[in-house]
mmCIF file of C-alpha atoms in Angstrom:
data_model
loop_
_atom_site.group_PDB
_atom_site.id
_atom_site.type_symbol
_atom_site.label_atom_id
_atom_site.label_comp_id
_atom_site.label_asym_id
_atom_site.label_seq_id
_atom_site.Cartn_x
_atom_site.Cartn_y
_atom_site.Cartn_z
ATOM 1 C CA UNK A 9 0.000 0.000 0.000
ATOM 2 C CA UNK A 10 2.868 2.356 0.858
ATOM 3 C CA UNK A 11 4.471 1.731 -2.539
ATOM 4 C CA UNK A 12 1.210 2.511 -4.356
ATOM 5 C CA UNK A 13 0.792 5.783 -2.470
ATOM 6 C CA UNK A 14 4.424 6.673 -3.202
ATOM 7 C CA UNK A 15 3.944 5.950 -6.913
ATOM 8 C CA UNK A 16 0.799 8.085 -7.047
ATOM 9 C CA UNK A 17 2.586 10.898 -5.244
ATOM 10 C CA UNK A 18 5.554 10.675 -7.608
ATOM 11 C CA UNK A 19 3.285 10.701 -10.666
ATOM 12 C CA UNK A 20 1.392 13.744 -9.391
ATOM 13 C CA UNK A 21 4.676 15.489 -8.616
ATOM 14 C CA UNK A 22 5.996 14.826 -12.132
ATOM 15 C CA UNK A 23 2.790 16.187 -13.656
ATOM 16 C CA UNK A 24 3.088 19.329 -11.553
ATOM 17 C CA UNK A 25 6.749 19.782 -12.497
ATOM 18 C CA UNK A 26 5.901 19.347 -16.195
ATOM 19 C CA UNK A 27 3.212 22.011 -16.086
ATOM 20 C CA UNK A 28 5.401 24.312 -14.022
ATOM 21 C CA UNK A 29 8.198 24.100 -16.589
ATOM 22 C CA UNK A 30 5.861 24.445 -19.559
ATOM 23 C CA UNK A 31 3.706 27.245 -18.190
ATOM 24 C CA UNK A 32 6.527 29.232 -16.600
ATOM 25 C CA UNK A 33 6.889 30.696 -20.076
ATOM 26 C CA UNK A 34 4.319 33.272 -18.963
ATOM 27 C CA UNK A 35 6.900 34.759 -16.603
ATOM 28 C CA UNK A 36 9.352 35.551 -19.372
ATOM 29 C CA UNK A 37 9.767 39.175 -20.380
ATOM 30 C CA UNK A 38 7.859 40.652 -23.311
ATOM 31 C CA UNK A 39 10.020 41.254 -26.336
ATOM 32 C CA UNK A 40 7.634 41.225 -29.302
ATOM 33 C CA UNK A 41 7.205 44.749 -30.563
ATOM 34 C CA UNK A 42 7.129 46.857 -33.701
ATOM 35 C CA UNK A 43 9.107 50.098 -34.125
ATOM 36 C CA UNK A 44 7.611 52.365 -31.431
ATOM 37 C CA UNK A 45 3.954 51.406 -31.124
ATOM 38 C CA UNK A 46 3.119 53.817 -33.939
ATOM 39 C CA UNK A 47 -0.170 52.240 -35.010
ATOM 40 C CA UNK A 48 -3.286 54.384 -35.159
ATOM 41 C CA UNK A 49 -5.648 53.190 -32.438
ATOM 42 C CA UNK A 50 -9.351 53.393 -31.632
ATOM 43 C CA UNK A 51 -10.014 52.905 -27.918
ATOM 44 C CA UNK A 52 -13.550 51.549 -27.533
ATOM 45 C CA UNK A 53 -15.465 51.830 -24.248
ATOM 46 C CA UNK A 54 -19.022 50.599 -23.733
ATOM 47 C CA UNK A 55 -20.547 52.337 -20.699
ATOM 48 C CA UNK A 56 -23.914 51.875 -18.997
ATOM 49 C CA UNK A 57 -24.593 53.860 -15.823
ATOM 50 C CA UNK A 58 -20.882 54.360 -15.141
ATOM 51 C CA UNK A 59 -20.966 57.957 -13.906
ATOM 52 C CA UNK A 60 -19.002 57.020 -10.781
ATOM 53 C CA UNK A 61 -16.096 55.641 -12.811
ATOM 54 C CA UNK A 62 -16.113 57.183 -16.266
ATOM 55 C CA UNK A 63 -14.711 60.648 -15.520
ATOM 56 C CA UNK A 64 -11.507 59.269 -14.013
ATOM 57 C CA UNK A 65 -10.955 56.903 -16.942
ATOM 58 C CA UNK A 66 -11.458 59.662 -19.511
ATOM 59 C CA UNK A 67 -9.062 61.914 -17.615
ATOM 60 C CA UNK A 68 -6.453 59.136 -17.694
ATOM 61 C CA UNK A 69 -6.953 58.704 -21.433
ATOM 62 C CA UNK A 70 -6.239 62.381 -22.087
ATOM 63 C CA UNK A 71 -2.767 61.811 -20.610
ATOM 64 C CA UNK A 72 -1.828 58.887 -22.856
ATOM 65 C CA UNK A 73 1.433 59.469 -24.713
ATOM 66 C CA UNK A 74 0.450 57.639 -27.894
ATOM 67 C CA UNK A 75 0.864 59.655 -31.074
ATOM 68 C CA UNK A 76 -2.356 58.728 -32.870
ATOM 69 C CA UNK A 77 -5.522 57.542 -31.139
ATOM 70 C CA UNK A 78 -9.216 58.247 -30.811
ATOM 71 C CA UNK A 79 -11.635 57.328 -28.037
ATOM 72 C CA UNK A 80 -15.019 55.900 -29.029
ATOM 73 C CA UNK A 81 -17.293 56.151 -26.011
ATOM 74 C CA UNK A 82 -20.579 54.270 -26.385
ATOM 75 C CA UNK A 83 -23.284 55.366 -23.968
ATOM 76 C CA UNK A 84 -25.537 52.320 -23.623
ATOM 77 C CA UNK A 85 -28.913 53.752 -22.543
ATOM 78 C CA UNK A 86 -27.567 55.160 -19.265
ATOM 79 C CA UNK A 87 -30.036 56.773 -16.879
ATOM 80 C CA UNK A 88 -27.409 58.471 -14.709
ATOM 81 C CA UNK A 89 -25.018 61.247 -15.772
ATOM 82 C CA UNK A 90 -22.810 59.004 -17.939
ATOM 83 C CA UNK A 91 -23.960 60.767 -21.115
ATOM 84 C CA UNK A 92 -23.279 64.225 -19.682
ATOM 85 C CA UNK A 93 -19.747 63.223 -18.658
ATOM 86 C CA UNK A 94 -19.116 61.790 -22.102
ATOM 87 C CA UNK A 95 -20.449 64.878 -23.870
ATOM 88 C CA UNK A 96 -18.234 67.134 -21.772
ATOM 89 C CA UNK A 97 -15.148 65.168 -22.810
ATOM 90 C CA UNK A 98 -16.098 65.048 -26.481
ATOM 91 C CA UNK A 99 -16.588 68.812 -26.473
ATOM 92 C CA UNK A 100 -13.090 69.369 -25.055
ATOM 93 C CA UNK A 101 -11.069 66.856 -27.064
ATOM 94 C CA UNK A 102 -11.284 66.461 -30.830
ATOM 95 C CA UNK A 103 -10.255 62.800 -30.713
ATOM 96 C CA UNK A 104 -13.036 61.836 -28.280
ATOM 97 C CA UNK A 105 -16.305 60.709 -29.907
ATOM 98 C CA UNK A 106 -19.680 59.793 -28.408
ATOM 99 C CA UNK A 107 -22.010 57.105 -29.744
ATOM 100 C CA UNK A 108 -25.358 57.531 -27.991
ATOM 101 C CA UNK A 109 -27.655 54.502 -27.849
ATOM 102 C CA UNK A 110 -31.218 55.290 -26.830
ATOM 103 C CA UNK A 111 -32.928 51.976 -27.627
ATOM 104 C CA UNK A 112 -31.794 48.364 -27.755
ATOM 105 C CA UNK A 113 -32.796 46.237 -30.758
ATOM 106 C CA UNK A 114 -34.910 43.287 -29.667
ATOM 107 C CA UNK A 115 -32.446 40.513 -30.485
ATOM 108 C CA UNK A 116 -29.400 42.133 -28.835
ATOM 109 C CA UNK A 117 -27.938 42.294 -25.356
ATOM 110 C CA UNK A 118 -26.631 45.704 -24.323
ATOM 111 C CA UNK A 119 -22.858 45.126 -24.245
ATOM 112 C CA UNK A 120 -22.648 43.388 -27.614
ATOM 113 C CA UNK A 121 -24.800 46.012 -29.315
ATOM 114 C CA UNK A 122 -22.711 48.805 -27.783
ATOM 115 C CA UNK A 123 -19.486 47.196 -28.997
ATOM 116 C CA UNK A 124 -20.986 46.629 -32.439
ATOM 117 C CA UNK A 125 -21.875 50.302 -32.731
ATOM 118 C CA UNK A 126 -18.507 51.377 -31.396
ATOM 119 C CA UNK A 127 -16.532 49.230 -33.818
ATOM 120 C CA UNK A 128 -18.679 50.516 -36.684
ATOM 121 C CA UNK A 129 -17.627 54.081 -35.854
ATOM 122 C CA UNK A 130 -13.921 53.344 -35.345
ATOM 123 C CA UNK A 131 -11.623 54.813 -38.000
ATOM 124 C CA UNK A 132 -8.202 53.469 -37.020
ATOM 125 C CA UNK A 133 -6.175 50.345 -37.748
ATOM 126 C CA UNK A 134 -6.178 48.892 -34.222
ATOM 127 C CA UNK A 135 -9.175 48.443 -31.902
ATOM 128 C CA UNK A 136 -8.258 48.600 -28.207
ATOM 129 C CA UNK A 137 -10.991 47.603 -25.766
ATOM 130 C CA UNK A 138 -11.438 48.444 -22.103
ATOM 131 C CA UNK A 139 -14.303 48.943 -19.636
ATOM 132 C CA UNK A 140 -15.513 52.110 -17.954
ATOM 133 C CA UNK A 141 -14.584 50.754 -14.514
ATOM 134 C CA UNK A 142 -10.943 50.178 -15.498
ATOM 135 C CA UNK A 143 -7.914 52.447 -15.314
ATOM 136 C CA UNK A 144 -4.625 52.190 -17.234
ATOM 137 C CA UNK A 145 -1.631 51.591 -15.011
ATOM 138 C CA UNK A 146 0.496 53.934 -17.091
ATOM 139 C CA UNK A 147 0.415 56.850 -19.516
ATOM 140 C CA UNK A 148 2.022 54.389 -21.943
ATOM 141 C CA UNK A 149 -0.876 51.921 -21.876
ATOM 142 C CA UNK A 150 -1.971 52.471 -25.491
ATOM 143 C CA UNK A 151 1.610 52.457 -26.732
ATOM 144 C CA UNK A 152 2.541 49.270 -24.878
ATOM 145 C CA UNK A 153 -0.608 47.448 -26.002
ATOM 146 C CA UNK A 154 0.090 48.295 -29.652
ATOM 147 C CA UNK A 155 3.825 47.576 -29.719
ATOM 148 C CA UNK A 156 3.393 43.846 -30.451
ATOM 149 C CA UNK A 157 1.536 44.521 -33.728
ATOM 150 C CA UNK A 158 4.192 43.333 -36.102
ATOM 151 C CA UNK A 159 2.988 42.221 -39.543
ATOM 152 C CA UNK A 160 1.928 38.727 -38.468
ATOM 153 C CA UNK A 161 0.074 39.766 -35.289
ATOM 154 C CA UNK A 162 -3.678 40.445 -35.303
ATOM 155 C CA UNK A 163 -4.556 40.069 -31.611
ATOM 156 C CA UNK A 164 -2.796 41.329 -28.480
ATOM 157 C CA UNK A 165 -4.091 40.055 -25.144
ATOM 158 C CA UNK A 166 -3.396 42.202 -22.093
ATOM 159 C CA UNK A 167 -3.785 41.631 -18.363
ATOM 160 C CA UNK A 168 -6.232 43.385 -16.067
ATOM 161 C CA UNK A 169 -5.880 42.608 -12.361
ATOM 162 C CA UNK A 170 -8.407 43.830 -9.828
ATOM 163 C CA UNK A 171 -7.884 46.447 -7.153
ATOM 164 C CA UNK A 172 -6.728 45.075 -3.823
ATOM 165 C CA UNK A 173 -9.233 45.599 -1.039
ATOM 166 C CA UNK A 174 -9.856 44.113 2.361
ATOM 167 C CA UNK A 175 -12.048 41.077 2.877
ATOM 168 C CA UNK A 176 -12.252 37.402 1.976
ATOM 169 C CA UNK A 177 -14.045 38.014 -1.318
ATOM 170 C CA UNK A 178 -11.302 40.275 -2.625
ATOM 171 C CA UNK A 179 -8.618 37.768 -1.667
ATOM 172 C CA UNK A 180 -10.494 35.076 -3.571
ATOM 173 C CA UNK A 181 -10.981 37.396 -6.571
ATOM 174 C CA UNK A 182 -7.247 38.177 -6.586
ATOM 175 C CA UNK A 183 -6.384 34.465 -6.565
ATOM 176 C CA UNK A 184 -8.939 33.544 -9.221
ATOM 177 C CA UNK A 185 -7.890 36.419 -11.497
ATOM 178 C CA UNK A 186 -4.216 35.443 -11.224
ATOM 179 C CA UNK A 187 -5.064 31.810 -11.966
ATOM 180 C CA UNK A 188 -7.106 32.720 -15.074
ATOM 181 C CA UNK A 189 -4.387 35.097 -16.269
ATOM 182 C CA UNK A 190 -1.724 32.402 -15.925
ATOM 183 C CA UNK A 191 -3.916 29.950 -17.821
ATOM 184 C CA UNK A 192 -4.804 32.015 -20.864
ATOM 185 C CA UNK A 193 -1.399 33.719 -21.008
ATOM 186 C CA UNK A 194 0.444 30.421 -20.844
ATOM 187 C CA UNK A 195 -1.741 28.689 -23.403
ATOM 188 C CA UNK A 196 -1.386 31.673 -25.735
ATOM 189 C CA UNK A 197 2.399 31.561 -25.508
ATOM 190 C CA UNK A 198 2.278 27.816 -26.062
ATOM 191 C CA UNK A 199 0.416 28.482 -29.313
ATOM 192 C CA UNK A 200 -3.096 27.627 -28.104
ATOM 193 C CA UNK A 201 -4.972 30.913 -27.547
ATOM 194 C CA UNK A 202 -8.570 30.418 -26.458
ATOM 195 C CA UNK A 203 -9.748 33.527 -24.567
ATOM 196 C CA UNK A 204 -8.956 37.116 -23.656
ATOM 197 C CA UNK A 205 -10.116 39.886 -21.339
ATOM 198 C CA UNK A 206 -12.471 42.373 -22.962
ATOM 199 C CA UNK A 207 -11.279 45.028 -20.526
ATOM 200 C CA UNK A 208 -7.767 44.958 -22.015
ATOM 201 C CA UNK A 209 -7.499 43.520 -25.493
ATOM 202 C CA UNK A 210 -6.472 44.834 -28.917
ATOM 203 C CA UNK A 211 -7.458 43.501 -32.362
ATOM 204 C CA UNK A 212 -6.778 44.661 -35.895
ATOM 205 C CA UNK A 213 -9.879 46.404 -37.208
ATOM 206 C CA UNK A 214 -9.884 44.391 -40.432
ATOM 207 C CA UNK A 215 -9.878 41.124 -38.450
ATOM 208 C CA UNK A 216 -12.589 41.989 -35.932
ATOM 209 C CA UNK A 217 -15.637 39.929 -36.909
ATOM 210 C CA UNK A 218 -18.837 41.942 -36.528
ATOM 211 C CA UNK A 219 -20.796 38.972 -37.852
ATOM 212 C CA UNK A 220 -19.789 37.053 -34.736
ATOM 213 C CA UNK A 221 -21.391 39.701 -32.527
ATOM 214 C CA UNK A 222 -24.563 39.423 -34.597
ATOM 215 C CA UNK A 223 -24.554 35.632 -34.406
ATOM 216 C CA UNK A 224 -24.246 35.687 -30.611
ATOM 217 C CA UNK A 225 -26.200 38.904 -30.061
ATOM 218 C CA UNK A 226 -28.572 37.350 -27.517
ATOM 219 C CA UNK A 227 -25.830 36.020 -25.209
ATOM 220 C CA UNK A 228 -25.098 38.053 -22.093
ATOM 221 C CA UNK A 229 -21.348 37.485 -22.180
ATOM 222 C CA UNK A 230 -18.624 36.233 -24.450
ATOM 223 C CA UNK A 231 -17.940 39.238 -26.649
ATOM 224 C CA UNK A 232 -14.247 38.865 -25.771
ATOM 225 C CA UNK A 233 -13.786 35.107 -25.360
ATOM 226 C CA UNK A 234 -15.812 34.126 -28.411
ATOM 227 C CA UNK A 235 -14.035 36.669 -30.604
ATOM 228 C CA UNK A 236 -10.610 35.366 -29.590
ATOM 229 C CA UNK A 237 -11.766 31.764 -29.797
ATOM 230 C CA UNK A 238 -12.957 32.245 -33.374
ATOM 231 C CA UNK A 239 -10.178 34.329 -34.943
ATOM 232 C CA UNK A 240 -7.060 33.580 -32.879
ATOM 233 C CA UNK A 241 -4.328 31.272 -34.153
ATOM 234 C CA UNK A 242 -0.876 30.239 -33.000
ATOM 235 C CA UNK A 243 0.681 32.716 -35.418
ATOM 236 C CA UNK A 244 -1.523 35.793 -35.039
ATOM 237 C CA UNK A 245 -2.005 36.106 -31.268
ATOM 238 C CA UNK A 246 0.376 37.278 -28.548
ATOM 239 C CA UNK A 247 -0.004 38.122 -24.876
ATOM 240 C CA UNK A 248 1.743 41.027 -23.176
ATOM 241 C CA UNK A 249 2.416 41.141 -19.442
ATOM 242 C CA UNK A 250 4.427 44.349 -19.114
ATOM 243 C CA UNK A 251 3.177 46.383 -16.142
ATOM 244 C CA UNK A 252 2.603 49.505 -18.248
ATOM 245 C CA UNK A 253 0.314 47.550 -20.586
ATOM 246 C CA UNK A 254 -2.152 46.579 -17.861
ATOM 247 C CA UNK A 255 -5.409 48.044 -16.643
ATOM 248 C CA UNK A 256 -6.741 47.891 -13.083
ATOM 249 C CA UNK A 257 -10.387 46.898 -12.624
ATOM 250 C CA UNK A 258 -12.858 47.544 -9.831
ATOM 251 C CA UNK A 259 -13.814 44.184 -8.253
ATOM 252 C CA UNK A 260 -17.207 43.015 -7.071
ATOM 253 C CA UNK A 261 -17.641 43.534 -3.337
ATOM 254 C CA UNK A 262 -20.663 41.274 -2.762
ATOM 255 C CA UNK A 263 -20.556 37.511 -3.235
ATOM 256 C CA UNK A 264 -23.927 37.505 -5.000
ATOM 257 C CA UNK A 265 -22.691 39.943 -7.651
ATOM 258 C CA UNK A 266 -19.469 37.966 -8.072
ATOM 259 C CA UNK A 267 -21.325 34.687 -8.667
ATOM 260 C CA UNK A 268 -23.625 36.361 -11.194
ATOM 261 C CA UNK A 269 -20.577 37.656 -13.044
ATOM 262 C CA UNK A 270 -18.893 34.238 -13.088
ATOM 263 C CA UNK A 271 -22.069 32.465 -14.245
ATOM 264 C CA UNK A 272 -22.309 34.950 -17.125
ATOM 265 C CA UNK A 273 -18.697 34.315 -18.059
ATOM 266 C CA UNK A 274 -18.952 30.529 -17.824
ATOM 267 C CA UNK A 275 -22.223 30.362 -19.770
ATOM 268 C CA UNK A 276 -20.450 31.020 -23.065
ATOM 269 C CA UNK A 277 -17.926 28.191 -22.675
ATOM 270 C CA UNK A 278 -20.150 25.730 -24.548
ATOM 271 C CA UNK A 279 -19.794 27.938 -27.647
ATOM 272 C CA UNK A 280 -16.003 27.683 -27.724
#
């Protein structure tokens, strides 16, 4: 019996060592980049009732050092002051544009329709997505996220950790977010991309598949995962982990809201 237990332990240990060696690739430094991140970029933000967060994000975007970018802000039927905040920014900055959605078509969910409208209005070569409750960690966020777009790259997957707060829920969120990031980053660098984070992800405009959004218009989630899952290949997808390329997200602070979020995320897995 002792020998059997020892053999099982040894086998499990070898499996763990194998995965540690294989997946430690995610810890290597980023070195895929074009000349100086000179691509023209459209930053797309879908916002619904985000008045408490939006102003700070827009202020951060005005400080970005990238040479050529526009901000497409899609107001998704907000009933708070989100629209007013967006209009104020678009009146001050020529490269900020507002897409105002007043009604939702019957077959669509809000986020997918907002993204669809935002992508339609984008004029630049690269689409860079984030959420209204996220903040770039650096004034070089746009530049760092676009550096990897060499000729063969169509998708750049970024990281987006959550703010650290007190409490058991936040500790669990931090662990779960790190685990997911290690998974999709490692698989991407092993040539098997399968998902990305819609709050920090860049795609070439001519590769972004609007038909996919239409086909899955009734699903609550999956605008990011399904897009990556359908158009990503070993050759055209990279992940970047540089600190300046990340965004910080506001975490859920109630278990009920967290579970609803995870159920929405997991519900699209059957469509992979």
